[in-house]
XYZ file of C-alpha atoms in Angstrom:
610
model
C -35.650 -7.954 34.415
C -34.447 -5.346 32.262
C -31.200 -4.612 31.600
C -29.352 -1.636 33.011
C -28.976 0.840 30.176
C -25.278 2.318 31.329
C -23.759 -1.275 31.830
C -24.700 -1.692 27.658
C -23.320 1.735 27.060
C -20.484 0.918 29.365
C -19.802 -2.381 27.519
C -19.967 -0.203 24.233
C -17.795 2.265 25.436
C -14.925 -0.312 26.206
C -16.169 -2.125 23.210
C -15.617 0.676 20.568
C -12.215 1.990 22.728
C -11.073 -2.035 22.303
C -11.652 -1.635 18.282
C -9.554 2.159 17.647
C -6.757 -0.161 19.477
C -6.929 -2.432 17.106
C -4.665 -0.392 14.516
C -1.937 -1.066 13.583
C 1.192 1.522 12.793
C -0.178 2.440 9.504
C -3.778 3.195 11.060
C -6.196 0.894 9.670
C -7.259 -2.674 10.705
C -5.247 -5.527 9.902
C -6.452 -8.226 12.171
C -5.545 -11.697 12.740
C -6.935 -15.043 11.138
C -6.476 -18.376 12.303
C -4.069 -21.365 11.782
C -4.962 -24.031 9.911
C -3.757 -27.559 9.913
C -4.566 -27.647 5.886
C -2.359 -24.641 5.810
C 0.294 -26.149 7.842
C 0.102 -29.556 6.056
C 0.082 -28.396 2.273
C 3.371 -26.043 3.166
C 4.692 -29.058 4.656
C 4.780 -31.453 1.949
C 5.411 -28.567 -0.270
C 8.637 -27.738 1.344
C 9.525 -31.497 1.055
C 9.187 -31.918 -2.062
C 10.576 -28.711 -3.501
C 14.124 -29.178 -1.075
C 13.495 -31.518 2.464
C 17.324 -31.004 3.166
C 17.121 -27.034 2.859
C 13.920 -26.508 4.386
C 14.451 -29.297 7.039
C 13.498 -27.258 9.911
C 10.425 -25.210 8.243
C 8.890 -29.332 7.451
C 10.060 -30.597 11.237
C 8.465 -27.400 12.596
C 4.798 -27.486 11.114
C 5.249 -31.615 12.017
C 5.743 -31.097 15.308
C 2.692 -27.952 15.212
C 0.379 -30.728 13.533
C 0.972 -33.706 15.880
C 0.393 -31.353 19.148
C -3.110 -30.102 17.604
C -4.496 -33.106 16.570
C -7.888 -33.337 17.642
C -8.799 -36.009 20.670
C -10.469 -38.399 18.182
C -7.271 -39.128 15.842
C -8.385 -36.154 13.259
C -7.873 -32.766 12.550
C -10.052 -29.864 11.645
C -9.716 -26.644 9.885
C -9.068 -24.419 12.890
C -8.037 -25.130 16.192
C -11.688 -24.866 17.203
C -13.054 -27.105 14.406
C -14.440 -30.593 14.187
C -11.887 -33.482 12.460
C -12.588 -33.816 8.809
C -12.180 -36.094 6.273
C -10.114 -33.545 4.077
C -8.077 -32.107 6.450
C -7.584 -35.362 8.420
C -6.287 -37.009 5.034
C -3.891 -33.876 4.456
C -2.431 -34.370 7.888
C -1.544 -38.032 7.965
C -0.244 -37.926 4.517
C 1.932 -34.853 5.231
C 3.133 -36.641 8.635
C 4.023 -39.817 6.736
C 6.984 -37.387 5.309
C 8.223 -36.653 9.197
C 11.154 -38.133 10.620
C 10.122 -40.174 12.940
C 13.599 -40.056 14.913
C 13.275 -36.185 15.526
C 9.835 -36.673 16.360
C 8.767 -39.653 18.557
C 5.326 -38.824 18.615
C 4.617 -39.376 14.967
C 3.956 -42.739 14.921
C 1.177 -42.824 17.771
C -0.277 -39.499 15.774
C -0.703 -41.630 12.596
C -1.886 -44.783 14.200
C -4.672 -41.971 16.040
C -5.262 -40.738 12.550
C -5.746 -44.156 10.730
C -8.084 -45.044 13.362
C -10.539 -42.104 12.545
C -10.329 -42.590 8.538
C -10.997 -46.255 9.038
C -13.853 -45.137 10.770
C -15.276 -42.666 8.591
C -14.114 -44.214 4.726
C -14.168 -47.827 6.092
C -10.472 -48.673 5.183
C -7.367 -47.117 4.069
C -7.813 -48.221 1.083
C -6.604 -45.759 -1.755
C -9.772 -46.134 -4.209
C -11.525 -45.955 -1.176
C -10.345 -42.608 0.293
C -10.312 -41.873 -3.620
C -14.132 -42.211 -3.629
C -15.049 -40.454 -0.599
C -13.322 -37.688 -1.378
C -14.465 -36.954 -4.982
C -17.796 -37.566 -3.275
C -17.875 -34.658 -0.813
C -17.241 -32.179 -3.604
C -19.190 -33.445 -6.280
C -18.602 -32.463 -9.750
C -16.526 -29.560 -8.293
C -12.913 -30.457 -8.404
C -11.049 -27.515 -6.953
C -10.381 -29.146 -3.588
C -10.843 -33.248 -4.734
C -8.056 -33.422 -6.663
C -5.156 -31.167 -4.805
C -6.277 -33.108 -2.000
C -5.661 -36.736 -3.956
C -2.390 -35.753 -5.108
C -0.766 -34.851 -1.996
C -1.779 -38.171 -0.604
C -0.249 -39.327 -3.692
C 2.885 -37.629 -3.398
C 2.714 -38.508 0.355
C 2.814 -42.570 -0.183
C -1.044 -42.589 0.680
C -2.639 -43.880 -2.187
C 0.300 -46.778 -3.230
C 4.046 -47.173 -3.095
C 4.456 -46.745 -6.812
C 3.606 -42.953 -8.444
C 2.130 -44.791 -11.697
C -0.449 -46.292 -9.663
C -0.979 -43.780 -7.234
C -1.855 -41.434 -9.671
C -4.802 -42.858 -11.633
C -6.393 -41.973 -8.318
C -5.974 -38.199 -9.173
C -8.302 -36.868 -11.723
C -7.072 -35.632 -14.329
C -7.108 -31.754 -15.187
C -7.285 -30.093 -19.038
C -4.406 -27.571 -18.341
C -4.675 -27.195 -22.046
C -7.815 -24.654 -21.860
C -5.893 -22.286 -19.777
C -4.362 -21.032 -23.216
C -7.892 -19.791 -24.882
C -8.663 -16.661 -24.352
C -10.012 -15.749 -20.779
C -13.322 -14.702 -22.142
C -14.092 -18.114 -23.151
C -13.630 -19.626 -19.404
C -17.273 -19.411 -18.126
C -18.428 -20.843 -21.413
C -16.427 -23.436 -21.396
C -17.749 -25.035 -17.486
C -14.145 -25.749 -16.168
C -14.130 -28.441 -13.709
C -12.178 -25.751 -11.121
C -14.050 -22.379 -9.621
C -12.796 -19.410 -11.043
C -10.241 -18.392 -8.435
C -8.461 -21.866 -9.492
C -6.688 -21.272 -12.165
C -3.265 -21.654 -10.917
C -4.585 -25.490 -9.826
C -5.742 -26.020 -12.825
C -2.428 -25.349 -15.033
C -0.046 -26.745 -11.954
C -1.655 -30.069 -10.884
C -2.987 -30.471 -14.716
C 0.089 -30.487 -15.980
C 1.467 -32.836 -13.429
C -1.127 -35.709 -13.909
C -0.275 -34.984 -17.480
C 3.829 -35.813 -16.356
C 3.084 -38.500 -13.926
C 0.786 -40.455 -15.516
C 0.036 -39.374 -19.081
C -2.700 -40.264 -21.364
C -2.738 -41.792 -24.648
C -3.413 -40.921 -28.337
C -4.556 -36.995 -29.269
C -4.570 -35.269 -25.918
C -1.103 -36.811 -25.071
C 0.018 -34.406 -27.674
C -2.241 -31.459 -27.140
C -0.947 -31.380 -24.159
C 2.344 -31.798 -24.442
C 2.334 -28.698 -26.652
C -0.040 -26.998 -24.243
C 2.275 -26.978 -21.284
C 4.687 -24.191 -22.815
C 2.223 -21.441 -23.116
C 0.666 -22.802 -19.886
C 3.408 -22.625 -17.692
C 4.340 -18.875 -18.853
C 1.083 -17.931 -18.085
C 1.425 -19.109 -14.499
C 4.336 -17.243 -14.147
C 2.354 -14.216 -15.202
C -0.810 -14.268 -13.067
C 1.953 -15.170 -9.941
C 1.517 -12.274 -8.136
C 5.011 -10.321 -6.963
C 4.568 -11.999 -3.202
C 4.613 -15.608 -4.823
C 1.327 -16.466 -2.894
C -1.743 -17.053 -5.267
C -5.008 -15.086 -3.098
C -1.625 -14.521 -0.490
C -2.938 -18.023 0.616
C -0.610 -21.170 1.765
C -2.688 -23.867 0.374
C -3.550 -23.082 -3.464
C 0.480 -22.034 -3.243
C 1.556 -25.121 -1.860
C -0.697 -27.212 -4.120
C 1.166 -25.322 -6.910
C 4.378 -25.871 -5.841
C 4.457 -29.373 -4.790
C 2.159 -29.921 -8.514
C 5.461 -28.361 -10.478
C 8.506 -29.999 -8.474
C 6.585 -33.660 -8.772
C 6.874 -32.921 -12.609
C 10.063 -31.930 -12.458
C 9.822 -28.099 -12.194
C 11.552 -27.416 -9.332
C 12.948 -24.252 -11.229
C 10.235 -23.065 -12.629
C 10.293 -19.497 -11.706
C 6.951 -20.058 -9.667
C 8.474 -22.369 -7.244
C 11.154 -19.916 -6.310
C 8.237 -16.962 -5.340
C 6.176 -19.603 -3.660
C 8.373 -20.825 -1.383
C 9.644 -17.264 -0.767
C 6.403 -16.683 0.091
C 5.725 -20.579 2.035
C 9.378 -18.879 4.077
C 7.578 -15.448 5.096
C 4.160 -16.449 6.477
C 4.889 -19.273 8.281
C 3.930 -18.422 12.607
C 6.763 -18.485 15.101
C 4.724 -21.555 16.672
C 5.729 -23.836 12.928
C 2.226 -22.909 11.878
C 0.674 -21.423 8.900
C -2.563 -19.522 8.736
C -5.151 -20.095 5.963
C -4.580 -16.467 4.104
C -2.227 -13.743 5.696
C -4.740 -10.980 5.892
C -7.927 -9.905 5.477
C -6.915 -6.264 6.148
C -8.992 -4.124 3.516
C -12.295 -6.047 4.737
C -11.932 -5.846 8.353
C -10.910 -2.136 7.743
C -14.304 -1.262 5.505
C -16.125 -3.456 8.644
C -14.717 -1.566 11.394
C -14.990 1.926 9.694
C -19.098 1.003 9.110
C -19.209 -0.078 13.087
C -17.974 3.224 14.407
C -20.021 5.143 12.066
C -23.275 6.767 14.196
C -26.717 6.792 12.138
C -26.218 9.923 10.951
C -23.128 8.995 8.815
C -20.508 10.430 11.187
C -17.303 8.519 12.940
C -16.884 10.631 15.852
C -13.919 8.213 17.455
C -12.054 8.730 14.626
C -10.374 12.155 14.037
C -9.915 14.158 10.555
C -6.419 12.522 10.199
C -7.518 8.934 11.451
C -10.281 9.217 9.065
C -7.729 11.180 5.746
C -5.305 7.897 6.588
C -8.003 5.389 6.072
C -9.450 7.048 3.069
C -6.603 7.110 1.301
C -5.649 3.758 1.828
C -8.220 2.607 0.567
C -8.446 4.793 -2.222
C -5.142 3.687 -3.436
C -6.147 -0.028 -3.271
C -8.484 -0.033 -5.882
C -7.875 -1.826 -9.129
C -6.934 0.672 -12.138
C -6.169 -2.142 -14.768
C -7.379 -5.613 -15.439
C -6.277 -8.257 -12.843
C -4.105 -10.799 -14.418
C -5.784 -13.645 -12.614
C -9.644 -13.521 -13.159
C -9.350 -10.546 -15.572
C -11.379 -8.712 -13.440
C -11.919 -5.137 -15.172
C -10.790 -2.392 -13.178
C -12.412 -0.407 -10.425
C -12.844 -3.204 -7.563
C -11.286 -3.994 -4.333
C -10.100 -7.163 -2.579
C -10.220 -8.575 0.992
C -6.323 -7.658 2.083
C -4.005 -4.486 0.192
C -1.376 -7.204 -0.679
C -0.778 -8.281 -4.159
C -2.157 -11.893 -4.008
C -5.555 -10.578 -3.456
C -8.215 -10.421 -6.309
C -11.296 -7.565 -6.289
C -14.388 -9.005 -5.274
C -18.341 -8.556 -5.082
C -18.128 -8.392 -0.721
C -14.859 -6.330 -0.336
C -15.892 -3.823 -3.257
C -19.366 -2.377 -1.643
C -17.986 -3.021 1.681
C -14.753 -0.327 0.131
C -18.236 2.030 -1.128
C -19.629 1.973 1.891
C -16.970 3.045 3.921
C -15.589 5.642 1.545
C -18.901 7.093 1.978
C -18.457 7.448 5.551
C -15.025 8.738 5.378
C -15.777 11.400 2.475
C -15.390 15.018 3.396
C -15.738 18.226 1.462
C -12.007 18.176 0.816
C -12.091 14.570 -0.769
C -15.757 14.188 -2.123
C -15.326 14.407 -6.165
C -12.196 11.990 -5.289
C -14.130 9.244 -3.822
C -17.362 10.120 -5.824
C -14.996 9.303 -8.885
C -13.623 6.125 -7.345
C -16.972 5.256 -5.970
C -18.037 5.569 -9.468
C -15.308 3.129 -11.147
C -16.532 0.606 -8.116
C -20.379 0.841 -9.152
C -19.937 0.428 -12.471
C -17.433 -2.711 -11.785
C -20.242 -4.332 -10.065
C -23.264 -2.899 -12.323
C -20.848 -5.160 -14.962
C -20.417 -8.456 -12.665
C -24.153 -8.887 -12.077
C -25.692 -11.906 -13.476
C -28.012 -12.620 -15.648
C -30.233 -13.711 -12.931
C -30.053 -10.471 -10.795
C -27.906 -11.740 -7.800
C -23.798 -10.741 -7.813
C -20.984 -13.590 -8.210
C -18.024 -13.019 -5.973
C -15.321 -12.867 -8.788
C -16.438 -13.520 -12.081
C -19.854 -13.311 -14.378
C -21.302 -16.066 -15.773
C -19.273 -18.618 -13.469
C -22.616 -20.492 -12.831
C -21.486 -23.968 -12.838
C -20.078 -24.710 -9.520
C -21.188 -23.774 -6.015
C -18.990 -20.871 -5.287
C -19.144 -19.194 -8.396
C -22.765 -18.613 -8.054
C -24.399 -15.202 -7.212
C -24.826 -15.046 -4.005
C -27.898 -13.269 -1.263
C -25.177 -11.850 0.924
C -23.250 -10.328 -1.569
C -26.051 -8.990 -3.325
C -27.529 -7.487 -0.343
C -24.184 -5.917 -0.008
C -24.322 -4.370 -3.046
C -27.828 -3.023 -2.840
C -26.309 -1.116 0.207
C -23.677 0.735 -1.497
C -25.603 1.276 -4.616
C -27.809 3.071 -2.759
C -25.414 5.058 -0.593
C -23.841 6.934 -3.754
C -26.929 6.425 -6.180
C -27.639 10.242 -5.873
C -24.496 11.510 -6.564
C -23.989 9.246 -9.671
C -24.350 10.992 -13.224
C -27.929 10.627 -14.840
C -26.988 7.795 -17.061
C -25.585 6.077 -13.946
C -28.520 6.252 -11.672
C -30.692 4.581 -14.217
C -28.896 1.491 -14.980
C -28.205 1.335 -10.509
C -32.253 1.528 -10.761
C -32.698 -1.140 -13.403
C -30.011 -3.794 -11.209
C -31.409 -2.755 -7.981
C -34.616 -4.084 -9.238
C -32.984 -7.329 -10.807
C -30.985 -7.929 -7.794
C -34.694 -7.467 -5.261
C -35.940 -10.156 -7.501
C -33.110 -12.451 -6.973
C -33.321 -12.201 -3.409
C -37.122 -12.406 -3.529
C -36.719 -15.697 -5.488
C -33.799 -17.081 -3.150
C -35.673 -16.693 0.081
C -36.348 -19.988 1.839
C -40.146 -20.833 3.136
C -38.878 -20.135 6.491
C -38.192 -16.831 5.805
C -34.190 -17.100 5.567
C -31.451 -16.331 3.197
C -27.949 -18.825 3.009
C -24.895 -16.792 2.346
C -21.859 -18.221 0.250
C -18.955 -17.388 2.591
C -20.018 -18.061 5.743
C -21.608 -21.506 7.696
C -21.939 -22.675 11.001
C -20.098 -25.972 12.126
C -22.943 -26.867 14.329
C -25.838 -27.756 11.456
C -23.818 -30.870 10.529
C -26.180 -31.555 7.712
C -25.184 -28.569 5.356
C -23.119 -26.224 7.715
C -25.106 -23.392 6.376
C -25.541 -20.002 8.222
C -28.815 -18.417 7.928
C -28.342 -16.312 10.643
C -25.508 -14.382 8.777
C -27.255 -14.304 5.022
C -30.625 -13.372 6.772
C -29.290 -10.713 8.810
C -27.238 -9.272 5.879
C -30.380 -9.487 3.796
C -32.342 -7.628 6.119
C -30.255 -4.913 6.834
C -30.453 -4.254 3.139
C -34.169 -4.844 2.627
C -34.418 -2.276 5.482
C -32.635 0.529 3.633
C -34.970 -0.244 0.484
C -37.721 -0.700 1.658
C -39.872 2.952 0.757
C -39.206 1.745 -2.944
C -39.820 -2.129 -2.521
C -43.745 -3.317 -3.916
C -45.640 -5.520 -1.246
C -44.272 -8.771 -1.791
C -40.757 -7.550 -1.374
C -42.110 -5.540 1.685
C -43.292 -9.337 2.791
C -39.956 -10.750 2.275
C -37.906 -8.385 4.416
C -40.903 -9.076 7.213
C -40.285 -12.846 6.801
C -36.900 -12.332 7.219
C -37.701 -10.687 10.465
C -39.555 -13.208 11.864
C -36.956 -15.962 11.129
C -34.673 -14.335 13.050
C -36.991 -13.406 16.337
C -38.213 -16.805 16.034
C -34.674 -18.559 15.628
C -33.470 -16.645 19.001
C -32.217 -19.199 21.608
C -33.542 -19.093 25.225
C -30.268 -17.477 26.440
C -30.603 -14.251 24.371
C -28.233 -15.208 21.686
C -27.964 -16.252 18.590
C -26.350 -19.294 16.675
C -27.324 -20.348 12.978
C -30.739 -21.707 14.304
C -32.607 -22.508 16.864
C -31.146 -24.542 19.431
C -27.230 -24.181 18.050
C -25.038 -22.887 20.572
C -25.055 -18.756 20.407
C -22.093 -17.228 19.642
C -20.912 -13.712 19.829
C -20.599 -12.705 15.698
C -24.582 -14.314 15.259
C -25.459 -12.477 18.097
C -24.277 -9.336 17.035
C -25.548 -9.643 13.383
C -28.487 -10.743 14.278
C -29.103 -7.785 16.586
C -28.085 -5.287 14.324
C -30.579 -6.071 11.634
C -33.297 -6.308 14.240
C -32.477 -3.260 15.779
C -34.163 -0.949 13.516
C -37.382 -3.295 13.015
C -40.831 -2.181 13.666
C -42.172 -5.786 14.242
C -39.123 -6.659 16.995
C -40.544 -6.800 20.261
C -38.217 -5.046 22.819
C -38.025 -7.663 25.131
C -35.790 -9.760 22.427
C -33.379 -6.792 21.634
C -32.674 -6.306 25.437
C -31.993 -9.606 25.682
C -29.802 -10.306 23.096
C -27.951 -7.267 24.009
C -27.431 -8.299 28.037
C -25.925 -11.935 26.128
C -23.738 -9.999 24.592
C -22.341 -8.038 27.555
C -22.297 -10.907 29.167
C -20.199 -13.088 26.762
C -18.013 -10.540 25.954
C -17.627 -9.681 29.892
C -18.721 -6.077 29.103
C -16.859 -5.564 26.003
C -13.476 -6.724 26.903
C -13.130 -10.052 25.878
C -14.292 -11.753 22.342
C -13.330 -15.003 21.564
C -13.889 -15.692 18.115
C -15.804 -18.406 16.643
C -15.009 -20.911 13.307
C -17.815 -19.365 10.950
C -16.174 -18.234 7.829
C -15.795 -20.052 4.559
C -12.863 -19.956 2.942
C -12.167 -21.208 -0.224
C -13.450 -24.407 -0.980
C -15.487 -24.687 1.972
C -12.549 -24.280 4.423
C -12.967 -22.923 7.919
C -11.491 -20.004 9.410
C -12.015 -17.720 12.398
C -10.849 -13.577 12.209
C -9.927 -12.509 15.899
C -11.667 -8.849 14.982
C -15.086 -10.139 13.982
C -16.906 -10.981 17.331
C -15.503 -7.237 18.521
C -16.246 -5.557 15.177
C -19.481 -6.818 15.255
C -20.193 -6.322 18.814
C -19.511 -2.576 18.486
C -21.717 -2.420 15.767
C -24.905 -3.803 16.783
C -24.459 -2.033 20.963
C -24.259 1.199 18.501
C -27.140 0.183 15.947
C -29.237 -0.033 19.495
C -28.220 2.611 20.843
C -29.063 4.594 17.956
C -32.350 3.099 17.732
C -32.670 4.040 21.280
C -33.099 0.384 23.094
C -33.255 2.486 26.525
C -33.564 6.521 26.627
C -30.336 6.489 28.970
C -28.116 5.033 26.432
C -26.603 7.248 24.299
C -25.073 6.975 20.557
């Protein structure tokens, strides 16, 4: 049976009305993303290390915050909603081995819970075991591996003496942080991009705690000077490095087990440890992702003709302008970024990148008026030419840096590139001459890559997002298909036939990957969830091939699970770095509001109205 056509416009209605009071006092999005136990854990033993005495009841609080959210099986995951890991589960029972067990009975039974599940998965708590499986799970990669060894060194984990301990941590060549930044992709760090901080901190103390012999002894050694004043420099003025508690804490606790407890960095970090920790002794995995969920919620309430009709001329002159004035005018200390991008959240730890930039385009396009046009046509300019530079050599668009090939999340990307083609092509015509040519030559690079990345099955994996239910890989096709498509869609009168193919194939994944409720997970059979749901129905909505029967219900699951657009739990499906999980309490209602509107606009039933 059908369904009704005003109950989805009446769970749009409360839907959209649910997202403008989402706004905070400044009147854009800020939104909310979850705790974290790795969060919680690293500012823990960070704290401890720097001062236990001074910050005695910061340490006590995210102890007690960790022991009541351990998961039923002895482990912990990245979110409350998340699976135990092996990472995570590691970082929690070597951060509780700190705890005083006097002011917190429950410790002891937490560890003994905690033991029991990395016996299980490693074998033993041995330390070259534990050593082993965790340089396994991130291969060659050693932006998590190694923060995560040396906190279970500092933590007593791997041995009782710091000499011994500490062969278990690889070491890192801090010393290449002083060559010029140009050199960095060339020279295949063993750290992603975004790790640079890691890199110089925990480097330099392996170097301290268990130095090496002969000629790198002394290169590093007289390394470490114009290392450590370069950390202080690419520190931004919040003391949080990406405004995020774990690479911070790694930092800190690196620099006061070498000694450094007055380094100038320690002093911002824990400042900045102090100010985002939760009333409940928690910390979240980044403090906001406010410029992104901003640029999302401004393209949900946008109609199909380009117009944001809930928003009035001052809502929409506030937004604009904040965003406006967050984008980059000089080179970012910490990736050298050149100027003209934006990043996820207005506060100074963030870093411009290839999502939040055309995601910034997109919705300045929307917000433009006659008044402001040449303004954002000139800022829209600086951000097309930032990412007309970051494209790679093989077509597709790297989050933060070009050329950064080497490790997984340095590579280009299909979701970000899709995102890109989008907000190329919104502001293509109203680019100079010279401009619109080299968007035309990328464009066509960029279709290629995501001709070439398409799976036989028709689907696209993005970077930043997975799905905790495909235990093999954790991949999400649903989101890098649906992002793909929706791109594909809007390029499609200048895409030859094989391209045409592709954005068809993509199609039929999805239809064909629909569960028997109506919903959508990350595949067939995985539980649906509200944010698949939604994506998944917005880049169906406007497909030829879709059958109607699919898009009605899809769009009666999500009334239903969202009880008519009031309620929208949010689900673990975002990457952060290195692979960590996160939920954002605005995406299942961002989303939502966007694909109700994308059908009604495509007019699922002539009642329902856009």
């Amino acid at each position: 049976m059908p369904p009704d056509p005003s109950h989805l416009f009446a769970t749009l209605t409360q839907a959209r009305n649910a997202l403008l009071a989402e706004r905070n006092g400044a009147g854009h999005w800020e939104g909310e993303l979850s705790t974290s136990a790795l969060s919680t854990a690293t500012a823990v033993v960070a704290l401890h290390q720097v001062d236990a005495g001074k910050f005695a009841d910061l340490i006590a609080g995210g102890h007690r915050w960790l022991i009541e959210n351990q998961n039923a099986d002895g482990g912990w995951g990245d979110t409350v909603k998340s699976a135990s890991n092996v990472s995570t589960t590691l970082l929690c029972w070597s951060a509780l081995n700190l705890a005083d067990s006097q002011a917190l009975p429950k410790v002891q039974a937490a560890e003994i819970r905690a033991e029991r599940w990395i016996r299980d998965y490693v074998g033993s708590l041995n330390p070259r075991a534990i050593a082993e499986v965790v340089s396994a799970r991130y291969g060659k990669d050693r932006t998590f591996s190694v923060p995560i060894l040396m906190l279970c060194a500092l933590c007593g984990r791997l041995g009782a003496k710091p000499r011994q301990a500490w062969k278990y941590v690889m070491p890192l060549p801090f010393e290449l942080a002083v060559f010029p930044r140009r050199w960095f992709a060339a020279m295949r760090l063993p750290v992603v991009s975004y790790a640079l901080p890691a890199l110089i901190a925990i480097g330099h103390a392996r170097f301290h705690l268990a130095p090496p012999w002969g000629i790198f002894r002394l290169i590093r050694s007289l390394a470490w000077p114009k290392a450590s004043r370069l950390l202080a420099e690419i520190q931004p003025s919040s003391g949080g490095f990406l405004e995020a508690a774990p690479l911070t804490s790694f930092v800190t606790m690196a620099l006061a087990a070498a000694g450094e407890k007055n380094h100038p960095v320690v002093a911002k970090a824990v400042d900045f440890l102090r100010a985002s920790v939760r009333p409940d002794g928690s910390w979240p995995i980044d403090t906001n992702l406010s410029t992104w969920v901003t640029t999302l919620s401004v393209k949900a309430l946008a109609t199909k003709q380009g117009t944001i009709e809930d928003l009035t001329l001052s809502d929409r002159t506030t937004i604009r302008d904040w965003l406006l004035g967050q984008q980059y005018r000089e080179r970012h200390p910490f990736t050298d970024a050149a100027p003209g991008g934006w990043a996820w959240t207005d506060l100074p730890g963030g870093v411009p990148d290839a999502d939040d930039t055309p995601g910034a385009l997109l919705a300045l396009r929307l917000l433009a008026d006659d008044a402001s046009f040449d303004t954002c046509r000139e800022a829209a300019e600086r951000g097309i030419v930032w990412l007309l530079d970051l494209q790679n050599r093989d077509g597709g668009l790297p989050t933060f840096c070009r050329g950064w090939g080497a490790l997984p999340f340095d590579r280009s990307s299909p979701d970000l590139t899709a995102h890109t083609l989008r907000a190329w092509d919104a502001w293509r015509a109203d680019m100079p001459d010279p401009l619109r040519i080299r968007i035309a030559i990328a464009e066509e690079k960029a279709r290629r890559f995501l001709r070439r990345e398409q799976r036989t099955d028709g689907s696209w994996v993005p970077l930043w997002f997975g799905n905790q239910a495909l235990k093999r890989d954790e991949e999400n096709p649903t989101y890098g298909t649906a992002m793909v498509v929706k791109a594909l869609r809007i390029l499609e009168p200048r895409m030859d036939a094989n391209e045409c193919e592709c954005l068809r194939n993509g199609d039929r994944w999805l239809l064909d990957n629909q569960n028997a409720d109506g919903g959508w997970g990350a595949g067939h059979g995985t539980p649906s969830s509200i944010e698949e749901t939604a994506l998944a129905l917005d880049a169906l909505a406007d497909s030829p091939d879709c059958p109607r029967e699919s898009l009605e219900l899809g769009a009666e699951w999500l009334a239903s699970a969202t009880r008519n657009g009031t309620d929208f739990p949010a689900s673990p499906i975002g990457f952060y770095f290195a692979k960590l999980w996160y939920f954002e309490r605005l995406y299942p209602l961002i989303w939502t509001v966007s694909a109700l509107g994308t059908l009604a606009a495509a007019d699922l039933s002539p009642s329902v109205e856009r």
